[in-house]
Short mmCIF file of C-alpha atoms in Angstrom, two decimals:
data_model
loop_
_atom_site.label_atom_id
_atom_site.label_comp_id
_atom_site.label_asym_id
_atom_site.label_seq_id
_atom_site.Cartn_x
_atom_site.Cartn_y
_atom_site.Cartn_z
CA MET A 1 137.96 -12.72 15.79
CA LYS A 2 139.80 -9.91 14.04
CA LYS A 3 137.92 -8.10 11.27
CA PHE A 4 139.31 -6.54 8.09
CA LEU A 5 138.12 -4.21 5.35
CA ILE A 6 139.89 -4.27 2.00
CA LYS A 7 139.88 -1.43 -0.56
CA THR A 8 141.18 -2.02 -4.08
CA LEU A 9 142.40 0.63 -6.51
CA GLY A 10 143.69 0.18 -10.04
CA CYS A 11 143.79 -2.77 -12.39
CA LYS A 12 141.99 -6.11 -12.61
CA THR A 13 145.16 -7.82 -11.41
CA ASN A 14 144.84 -5.93 -8.15
CA GLN A 15 141.21 -7.05 -7.93
CA VAL A 16 142.23 -10.70 -8.25
CA GLU A 17 144.99 -10.26 -5.68
CA SER A 18 142.60 -8.54 -3.27
CA ALA A 19 140.22 -11.49 -3.58
CA LEU A 20 143.12 -13.79 -2.77
CA ILE A 21 144.18 -11.67 0.23
CA ALA A 22 140.60 -11.79 1.52
CA GLU A 23 140.48 -15.56 1.09
CA ILE A 24 143.81 -16.03 2.89
CA LEU A 25 142.66 -13.90 5.81
CA THR A 26 139.26 -15.62 5.97
CA ASN A 27 140.95 -19.04 6.00
CA ASN A 28 142.98 -17.83 8.98
CA ASN A 29 139.91 -16.88 11.04
CA TYR A 30 139.73 -13.20 10.11
CA VAL A 31 136.29 -11.85 9.23
CA GLU A 32 135.65 -9.48 6.32
CA THR A 33 133.46 -6.44 6.96
CA ASN A 34 132.30 -3.37 5.04
CA ASN A 35 132.00 -1.31 8.22
CA ILE A 36 135.21 0.59 8.87
CA LYS A 37 134.09 1.40 12.42
CA GLU A 38 134.24 -2.27 13.41
CA ALA A 39 137.30 -3.26 11.35
CA ASP A 40 140.60 -4.04 13.07
CA TYR A 41 142.56 -3.78 9.81
CA TYR A 42 142.11 -1.51 6.78
CA ILE A 43 143.91 -2.99 3.79
CA LEU A 44 144.53 -0.72 0.81
CA ASN A 45 145.68 -2.52 -2.33
CA SER A 46 147.12 0.48 -4.14
CA CYS A 47 147.68 1.67 -7.69
CA SER A 48 150.60 3.96 -8.55
CA VAL A 49 150.27 4.47 -12.29
CA THR A 50 149.88 8.27 -11.86
CA HIS A 51 150.58 10.88 -9.20
CA ILE A 52 146.80 11.23 -8.81
CA ALA A 53 146.65 7.55 -7.83
CA ASP A 54 149.38 8.14 -5.22
CA ASN A 55 147.45 11.05 -3.73
CA LYS A 56 144.30 8.92 -3.56
CA ASN A 57 146.19 6.21 -1.69
CA ILE A 58 147.37 8.64 0.97
CA ALA A 59 143.92 10.20 1.26
CA TYR A 60 142.26 6.80 1.78
CA LEU A 61 144.75 5.82 4.48
CA ARG A 62 144.29 9.09 6.36
CA ARG A 63 140.51 8.89 6.08
CA ALA A 64 140.56 5.37 7.54
CA LYS A 65 142.43 6.64 10.59
CA ARG A 66 140.03 9.56 10.99
CA GLU A 67 137.00 7.30 10.84
CA ASN A 68 138.50 4.68 13.15
CA PRO A 69 141.59 5.90 15.10
CA ALA A 70 142.17 2.40 16.53
CA ILE A 71 142.34 0.71 13.13
CA LYS A 72 145.59 -0.76 11.81
CA THR A 73 146.25 0.33 8.22
CA VAL A 74 147.94 -1.96 5.71
CA LEU A 75 149.26 -0.50 2.45
CA THR A 76 150.10 -3.00 -0.26
CA GLY A 77 150.26 -2.91 -4.06
CA CYS A 78 152.31 -0.79 -6.43
CA MET A 79 152.72 2.30 -4.25
CA ALA A 80 154.03 0.13 -1.42
CA GLN A 81 156.49 -1.51 -3.82
CA LEU A 82 157.72 1.68 -5.45
CA GLN A 83 157.82 4.16 -2.58
CA LYS A 84 158.93 2.34 0.56
CA GLU A 85 161.42 5.06 1.53
CA LYS A 86 158.87 7.83 1.07
CA LEU A 87 156.31 5.86 3.08
CA ILE A 88 158.79 5.37 5.91
CA LYS A 89 159.26 9.15 6.10
CA LEU A 90 155.53 9.86 5.90
CA ASN A 91 154.69 7.14 8.44
CA ILE A 92 151.10 7.01 7.17
CA SER A 93 150.54 3.25 7.35
CA ASP A 94 151.03 0.72 10.13
CA PHE A 95 152.14 -1.93 7.62
CA VAL A 96 153.69 -1.64 4.15
CA ILE A 97 153.65 -4.87 2.12
CA GLY A 98 155.22 -5.29 -1.33
CA ASN A 99 153.56 -6.91 -4.32
CA TYR A 100 155.39 -10.22 -3.97
CA GLU A 101 154.61 -10.43 -0.24
CA LYS A 102 150.81 -10.07 -0.52
CA ASN A 103 150.24 -13.78 0.11
CA ASP A 104 152.21 -13.51 3.38
CA ILE A 105 149.88 -10.93 4.91
CA VAL A 106 148.87 -13.07 7.91
CA LYS A 107 152.46 -13.77 8.94
CA ILE A 108 153.40 -10.11 8.45
CA ILE A 109 150.65 -8.55 10.54
CA GLU A 110 150.71 -11.21 13.25
CA ASN A 111 154.47 -10.82 13.65
CA ASP A 112 154.17 -7.02 13.55
CA ILE A 113 156.56 -6.63 10.58
CA LYS A 114 156.04 -2.98 9.65
CA TYR A 115 157.83 -3.05 6.29
CA SER A 116 157.97 -6.15 4.10
CA VAL A 117 159.05 -5.13 0.60
CA SER A 118 161.58 -7.25 -1.29
CA ASP A 119 163.54 -6.51 -4.49
CA ILE A 120 160.86 -7.29 -7.06
CA PHE A 121 163.46 -8.11 -9.73
CA SER A 122 164.90 -10.90 -7.58
CA HIS A 123 161.82 -13.04 -8.18
CA GLU A 124 161.97 -15.39 -11.15
CA LEU A 125 158.81 -17.48 -10.76
CA PHE A 126 155.09 -16.75 -10.76
CA ARG A 127 153.63 -17.06 -7.27
CA TYR A 128 150.61 -19.33 -7.61
CA LYS A 129 147.80 -19.88 -5.15
CA LYS A 130 144.39 -21.30 -6.01
CA LEU A 131 141.47 -18.91 -5.60
CA HIS A 132 137.92 -20.00 -4.86
CA GLN A 133 134.83 -17.76 -4.74
CA ILE A 134 135.46 -14.16 -5.79
CA HIS A 135 131.87 -12.83 -5.48
CA ARG A 136 131.68 -11.33 -8.98
CA THR A 137 129.70 -12.27 -12.07
CA ARG A 138 132.89 -12.81 -14.06
CA ALA A 139 135.81 -14.65 -12.49
CA SER A 140 139.19 -13.13 -13.38
CA VAL A 141 142.21 -15.42 -13.60
CA LYS A 142 145.67 -13.94 -13.18
CA ILE A 143 147.87 -15.68 -15.74
CA GLN A 144 151.12 -13.72 -15.36
CA ASP A 145 152.83 -10.90 -13.50
CA GLY A 146 155.47 -8.33 -14.39
CA CYS A 147 156.55 -6.75 -17.67
CA ASN A 148 159.76 -6.90 -19.69
CA ASN A 149 159.03 -3.73 -21.67
CA ARG A 150 160.54 -0.38 -20.77
CA CYS A 151 158.10 2.22 -22.01
CA SER A 152 159.60 5.62 -21.26
CA TYR A 153 156.65 6.85 -19.16
CA CYS A 154 155.93 3.75 -17.09
CA THR A 155 156.96 2.64 -13.58
CA ILE A 156 154.97 -0.60 -13.61
CA PRO A 157 157.97 -2.89 -14.41
CA PHE A 158 159.66 -1.49 -11.28
CA ALA A 159 156.52 -2.19 -9.26
CA ARG A 160 155.87 -5.63 -10.69
CA GLY A 161 159.24 -6.96 -11.80
CA LYS A 162 160.10 -9.12 -14.79
CA ASN A 163 157.58 -11.20 -16.73
CA ARG A 164 156.60 -14.32 -14.76
CA SER A 165 153.98 -16.69 -16.20
CA ASP A 166 151.74 -19.17 -14.47
CA SER A 167 151.63 -22.70 -15.92
CA ILE A 168 148.98 -23.95 -18.32
CA GLU A 169 148.09 -26.62 -15.76
CA HIS A 170 147.46 -24.11 -12.96
CA ILE A 171 145.49 -21.74 -15.22
CA THR A 172 143.21 -24.40 -16.69
CA GLU A 173 142.71 -25.95 -13.23
CA GLN A 174 141.67 -22.54 -11.88
CA ILE A 175 139.30 -21.95 -14.79
CA ASN A 176 137.67 -25.36 -14.36
CA LEU A 177 137.31 -24.68 -10.65
CA PHE A 178 135.47 -21.43 -11.38
CA ALA A 179 133.26 -23.24 -13.92
CA SER A 180 132.38 -25.88 -11.29
CA GLU A 181 131.45 -23.07 -8.88
CA GLY A 182 128.90 -21.71 -11.34
CA TYR A 183 130.80 -19.03 -13.24
CA TYR A 184 130.01 -18.71 -16.94
CA GLU A 185 132.86 -16.36 -17.84
CA THR A 186 136.48 -15.78 -16.99
CA VAL A 187 138.72 -12.81 -17.78
CA LEU A 188 142.41 -13.50 -18.35
CA THR A 189 144.33 -10.80 -16.58
CA GLY A 190 147.89 -9.86 -15.66
CA ILE A 191 150.29 -6.98 -15.97
CA HIS A 192 151.20 -7.79 -19.58
CA ILE A 193 149.33 -10.91 -20.69
CA GLY A 194 150.79 -10.72 -24.19
CA GLN A 195 154.12 -11.80 -22.66
CA TRP A 196 152.63 -14.95 -21.15
CA GLY A 197 154.83 -17.99 -21.75
CA LEU A 198 157.84 -16.11 -23.10
CA ASP A 199 159.75 -16.79 -19.85
CA PHE A 200 159.33 -20.57 -20.03
CA GLU A 201 162.37 -22.70 -20.86
CA ASN A 202 160.34 -24.11 -23.74
CA GLN A 203 158.85 -20.81 -24.84
CA LYS A 204 155.10 -20.62 -25.30
CA THR A 205 152.75 -17.94 -26.60
CA LEU A 206 149.40 -16.67 -25.41
CA MET A 207 147.75 -18.51 -28.31
CA ASN A 208 149.18 -21.79 -26.98
CA LEU A 209 147.41 -21.09 -23.69
CA LEU A 210 144.12 -20.17 -25.37
CA GLU A 211 144.16 -23.44 -27.31
CA LYS A 212 144.07 -25.23 -23.95
CA ILE A 213 141.43 -22.92 -22.51
CA GLU A 214 139.18 -23.89 -25.40
CA ASP A 215 139.06 -27.37 -23.82
CA THR A 216 138.09 -26.15 -20.31
CA ASN A 217 134.55 -26.19 -18.93
CA ILE A 218 134.15 -22.40 -18.91
CA HIS A 219 131.44 -21.10 -21.22
CA ARG A 220 133.29 -18.01 -22.44
CA TYR A 221 136.41 -15.93 -21.80
CA ARG A 222 137.77 -12.42 -22.35
CA LEU A 223 141.29 -11.09 -22.73
CA GLY A 224 142.90 -8.23 -20.86
CA SER A 225 144.87 -5.46 -22.55
CA LEU A 226 147.22 -6.31 -25.45
CA ASN A 227 149.52 -4.15 -27.54
CA PRO A 228 149.41 -4.15 -31.36
CA THR A 229 152.53 -6.28 -31.85
CA GLU A 230 150.96 -9.18 -29.96
CA LEU A 231 147.80 -9.45 -32.04
CA THR A 232 149.07 -11.13 -35.19
CA ASP A 233 146.78 -12.07 -38.07
CA GLU A 234 147.19 -15.72 -37.06
CA PHE A 235 146.11 -14.90 -33.51
CA ILE A 236 143.06 -12.95 -34.67
CA ASP A 237 142.13 -15.76 -37.09
CA PHE A 238 142.26 -18.21 -34.19
CA LEU A 239 140.04 -16.00 -32.02
CA SER A 240 137.54 -15.53 -34.85
CA GLN A 241 137.04 -19.31 -34.99
CA SER A 242 136.60 -19.72 -31.24
CA LYS A 243 133.17 -20.41 -29.75
CA LYS A 244 134.33 -19.29 -26.29
CA PHE A 245 136.16 -16.03 -27.00
CA CYS A 246 134.13 -12.88 -26.41
CA PRO A 247 134.73 -10.42 -29.29
CA HIS A 248 136.06 -7.72 -26.99
CA PHE A 249 139.53 -6.26 -27.52
CA HIS A 250 141.36 -3.72 -25.40
CA LEU A 251 144.34 -2.28 -27.25
CA SER A 252 147.14 -0.54 -25.41
CA LEU A 253 147.78 2.10 -28.10
CA GLN A 254 148.81 5.18 -26.02
CA SER A 255 149.22 7.35 -29.13
CA CYS A 256 148.61 7.29 -32.87
CA CYS A 257 151.56 9.46 -33.93
CA ASP A 258 154.83 7.78 -34.94
CA GLU A 259 157.03 10.44 -33.39
CA THR A 260 155.22 10.24 -30.05
CA LEU A 261 155.18 6.44 -30.09
CA LYS A 262 158.94 6.44 -30.64
CA ALA A 263 159.44 8.81 -27.70
CA MET A 264 157.27 6.50 -25.60
CA ASN A 265 159.45 3.54 -26.64
CA ARG A 266 156.44 1.71 -28.02
CA PRO A 267 157.39 -1.05 -30.53
CA TYR A 268 154.92 -0.22 -33.35
CA ASN A 269 153.72 2.68 -35.48
CA ALA A 270 150.43 4.21 -36.51
CA GLU A 271 150.27 2.17 -39.70
CA ARG A 272 150.38 -1.07 -37.70
CA ILE A 273 147.53 0.23 -35.51
CA LYS A 274 145.41 0.98 -38.58
CA GLU A 275 146.08 -2.44 -40.11
CA LEU A 276 145.23 -4.20 -36.85
CA VAL A 277 141.93 -2.41 -36.23
CA GLN A 278 140.91 -2.92 -39.85
CA TYR A 279 141.70 -6.65 -39.65
CA ILE A 280 139.78 -7.13 -36.39
CA ASN A 281 136.74 -5.42 -37.90
CA GLN A 282 137.12 -7.59 -41.00
CA LYS A 283 137.12 -10.83 -38.99
CA PHE A 284 134.45 -9.91 -36.41
CA THR A 285 131.01 -8.34 -36.73
CA LEU A 286 130.46 -5.61 -34.13
CA SER A 287 133.46 -6.50 -32.03
CA TYR A 288 134.11 -4.07 -29.18
CA ILE A 289 137.53 -2.45 -29.62
CA GLY A 290 138.62 -0.24 -26.74
CA SER A 291 141.94 1.52 -26.38
CA ASP A 292 144.12 3.49 -23.97
CA ILE A 293 145.35 6.90 -25.12
CA ILE A 294 147.74 9.27 -23.31
CA ALA A 295 147.24 12.96 -24.11
CA GLY A 296 149.94 15.56 -23.60
CA PHE A 297 152.93 13.23 -23.49
CA ALA A 298 156.30 14.86 -22.92
CA GLY A 299 157.30 16.80 -26.04
CA GLU A 300 154.01 16.13 -27.87
CA THR A 301 153.76 19.08 -30.24
CA ASP A 302 150.52 20.52 -31.60
CA GLU A 303 151.33 18.76 -34.88
CA ASN A 304 151.90 15.43 -33.10
CA PHE A 305 148.58 15.78 -31.33
CA GLN A 306 146.74 16.64 -34.55
CA ILE A 307 148.18 13.50 -36.20
CA THR A 308 146.97 11.37 -33.29
CA LYS A 309 143.57 13.09 -33.37
CA GLN A 310 143.12 12.57 -37.11
CA ASN A 311 144.22 8.94 -36.99
CA LEU A 312 141.93 8.17 -34.07
CA GLU A 313 138.98 9.81 -35.83
CA GLU A 314 139.56 7.47 -38.78
CA LEU A 315 139.92 4.29 -36.71
CA ASN A 316 136.83 2.15 -36.22
CA LEU A 317 137.18 1.92 -32.44
CA SER A 318 134.34 1.49 -29.96
CA LYS A 319 135.70 3.60 -27.13
CA MET A 320 138.90 5.26 -25.90
CA HIS A 321 140.12 5.56 -22.32
CA VAL A 322 141.85 8.93 -22.43
CA PHE A 323 144.37 9.95 -19.77
CA PRO A 324 146.56 13.03 -19.33
CA TYR A 325 150.26 12.17 -19.23
CA SER A 326 151.51 11.91 -15.65
CA ARG A 327 155.20 12.47 -14.95
CA ARG A 328 156.70 9.66 -12.88
CA THR A 329 160.00 10.06 -11.08
CA GLY A 330 162.65 7.66 -12.31
CA THR A 331 161.29 7.29 -15.83
CA ILE A 332 163.01 8.44 -19.03
CA ALA A 333 160.00 10.59 -19.98
CA ASP A 334 160.24 12.54 -16.74
CA LYS A 335 163.56 13.97 -17.96
CA LEU A 336 162.48 14.75 -21.51
CA PRO A 337 162.42 18.42 -22.56
CA ASN A 338 159.31 20.36 -23.57
CA GLN A 339 156.94 18.99 -20.94
CA ILE A 340 153.32 19.91 -21.62
CA ASP A 341 151.46 22.19 -19.22
CA GLU A 342 148.41 20.85 -17.39
CA ASN A 343 145.92 23.12 -19.15
CA THR A 344 147.05 21.88 -22.56
CA LYS A 345 146.85 18.27 -21.38
CA LYS A 346 143.33 18.87 -20.12
CA ALA A 347 142.26 20.51 -23.40
CA ARG A 348 143.68 17.64 -25.46
CA CYS A 349 141.95 15.09 -23.24
CA SER A 350 138.64 16.87 -23.78
CA ILE A 351 139.06 16.81 -27.56
CA LEU A 352 139.87 13.08 -27.60
CA GLN A 353 137.11 12.30 -25.12
CA GLU A 354 134.58 13.94 -27.42
CA ILE A 355 135.79 11.69 -30.25
CA SER A 356 135.49 8.67 -27.96
CA ASP A 357 131.94 9.59 -26.94
CA LYS A 358 130.89 9.74 -30.60
CA LYS A 359 132.51 6.38 -31.31
CA LEU A 360 130.76 4.74 -28.38
CA ASN A 361 127.42 6.19 -29.42
CA ASN A 362 127.91 4.87 -32.97
CA PHE A 363 128.90 1.44 -31.66
CA LEU A 364 125.87 1.21 -29.38
CA GLU A 365 123.51 2.38 -32.13
CA ALA A 366 124.87 -0.37 -34.40
CA ASN A 367 123.88 -2.93 -31.74
CA ILE A 368 120.19 -1.90 -31.65
CA GLY A 369 118.06 -4.82 -32.83
CA LYS A 370 120.90 -7.32 -32.40
CA GLU A 371 120.58 -10.51 -30.37
CA ASP A 372 123.34 -11.62 -28.03
CA GLU A 373 124.09 -13.65 -24.95
CA VAL A 374 124.15 -11.96 -21.56
CA ILE A 375 125.23 -13.10 -18.10
CA ILE A 376 122.76 -11.39 -15.77
CA GLU A 377 124.48 -10.12 -12.65
CA LYS A 378 123.59 -10.79 -9.02
CA GLN A 379 122.97 -7.12 -8.20
CA ARG A 380 120.44 -4.85 -9.85
CA ASP A 381 121.48 -1.54 -11.39
CA LYS A 382 121.55 1.02 -8.58
CA HIS A 383 120.16 3.85 -10.73
CA THR A 384 117.22 2.09 -12.38
CA ASN A 385 116.71 -1.04 -10.24
CA LEU A 386 116.67 -3.05 -13.48
CA LEU A 387 118.64 -6.24 -13.94
CA LYS A 388 121.96 -5.70 -15.65
CA GLY A 389 124.50 -7.68 -17.63
CA VAL A 390 127.12 -7.59 -20.36
CA THR A 391 126.90 -9.05 -23.86
CA ARG A 392 129.71 -11.04 -25.42
CA ASN A 393 130.80 -7.90 -27.29
CA TYR A 394 130.83 -5.82 -24.10
CA VAL A 395 127.57 -3.91 -24.37
CA ASN A 396 126.16 -3.10 -20.93
CA VAL A 397 122.44 -3.84 -20.92
CA LEU A 398 119.51 -3.24 -18.56
CA ILE A 399 116.63 -5.70 -18.45
CA ASP A 400 113.18 -5.37 -16.86
CA ALA A 401 112.81 -8.89 -15.46
CA ASP A 402 112.32 -10.91 -12.27
CA ASP A 403 115.02 -11.77 -9.74
CA LYS A 404 114.86 -15.41 -10.86
CA PHE A 405 117.02 -14.42 -13.83
CA LYS A 406 119.89 -13.21 -11.64
CA ASP A 407 123.15 -15.07 -12.17
CA THR A 408 121.86 -16.83 -15.28
CA LEU A 409 122.85 -16.89 -18.92
CA GLN A 410 120.21 -15.49 -21.25
CA LYS A 411 119.75 -14.60 -24.88
CA VAL A 412 118.51 -11.03 -25.24
CA LYS A 413 117.55 -8.57 -27.93
CA ILE A 414 118.90 -5.05 -27.60
CA MET A 415 116.04 -2.58 -27.96
CA ASN A 416 117.28 0.97 -27.42
CA PHE A 417 119.33 3.36 -25.32
CA SER A 418 118.61 3.67 -21.62
CA SER A 419 118.66 6.95 -19.71
CA GLN A 420 122.29 6.13 -18.91
CA LYS A 421 124.32 6.90 -22.01
CA ASP A 422 126.65 3.90 -21.67
CA LYS A 423 123.90 1.29 -21.22
CA MET A 424 121.29 -0.22 -23.52
CA LEU A 425 117.80 -1.54 -22.82
CA ALA A 426 117.27 -5.17 -23.75
CA LYS A 427 114.66 -7.88 -23.33
CA ILE A 428 115.04 -11.59 -22.74
CA ILE A 429 113.97 -13.49 -25.86
CA PHE A 430 115.04 -17.00 -24.93
CA CYS A 431 115.33 -18.44 -21.45
CA GLN A 432 118.43 -20.61 -21.30
CA ASN A 433 118.07 -21.70 -17.67
#
């Protein structure tokens, strides 16, 4: 039997697709291994959101060949989709498989098709395939693919194509399957989940889907990243009444300066961001609100940055994922004047990261003494050997308890900070199983 090792970089959508690739291969008599020395195929499901991600992809492929010269490398994911011509010239992978062709991996490698990358914009429909065990505590469900936005810095629409939504029937069937397999939680993921349903002949919205998910057998669910225009007051009101929704928001903000947002081609302004965060905090107690922020965007002046900094300091966020702007060939932003030097980007990232660290510390402190529900994971924390889990509002907790609590749902009380700054110590106060 042929053996394969799969490495996943990037987003949760890639993680779901890697699980599906592994299941397809396993169902075709391939055996998954973690030992690269014994693997016949090394599959890299790549990210290409920044040039750093591209460099990582190439490094991983070359390392695989060094560690096992006989191994066949398979590059799939966004780098494969975006850079086929470059990859042909580099000749660094035995197989290059586009995003739409991932499900065809067996046919491709068994027929020795070196390059299988189609025009991603030629695909109109979501490519559905049921997924069974995914070997994680939370089971992610991919509800859509692609993106119809054209943010000036982003290549993802060219890697993923136009918005394509899975059906309510498929999604709820998948969620119920995961629930029957023992999962308590599902995460709704995709490239731009806020656009779910907009491509249907009878247009639907994400809230229409969530209304149906409320009737599934899953105990609780989370949402992937959304932008401020998609979280209407009506939507937030609906979520605040849900018994299954985990109060955990991830907002794709990118900036908090109107001039920069306009240059990014983002369809909202700083005032809308402020109103949204205020309304979420009004409707939820201790909801986790994370955000993505790009520092050093093309043409971002010192004044622009100071506006973003001041606005972010005032926002009641829980944490910020801060990234330096990465120029991507083929985007509008790549051609904008007044590009920011790397040292300035790095300095701005550091300033925003310090703000984020303070916000996270304040959020965690506010959770001390609170009781919440935790799904205890199968694996112990590698640093402390304590059990670990995540509360509904996305607090990572460590628990000193027996293995019998693994993979169970428990009510805990958060006691204090652990030695790891992003985790809290908690104790089980009510045994649910």
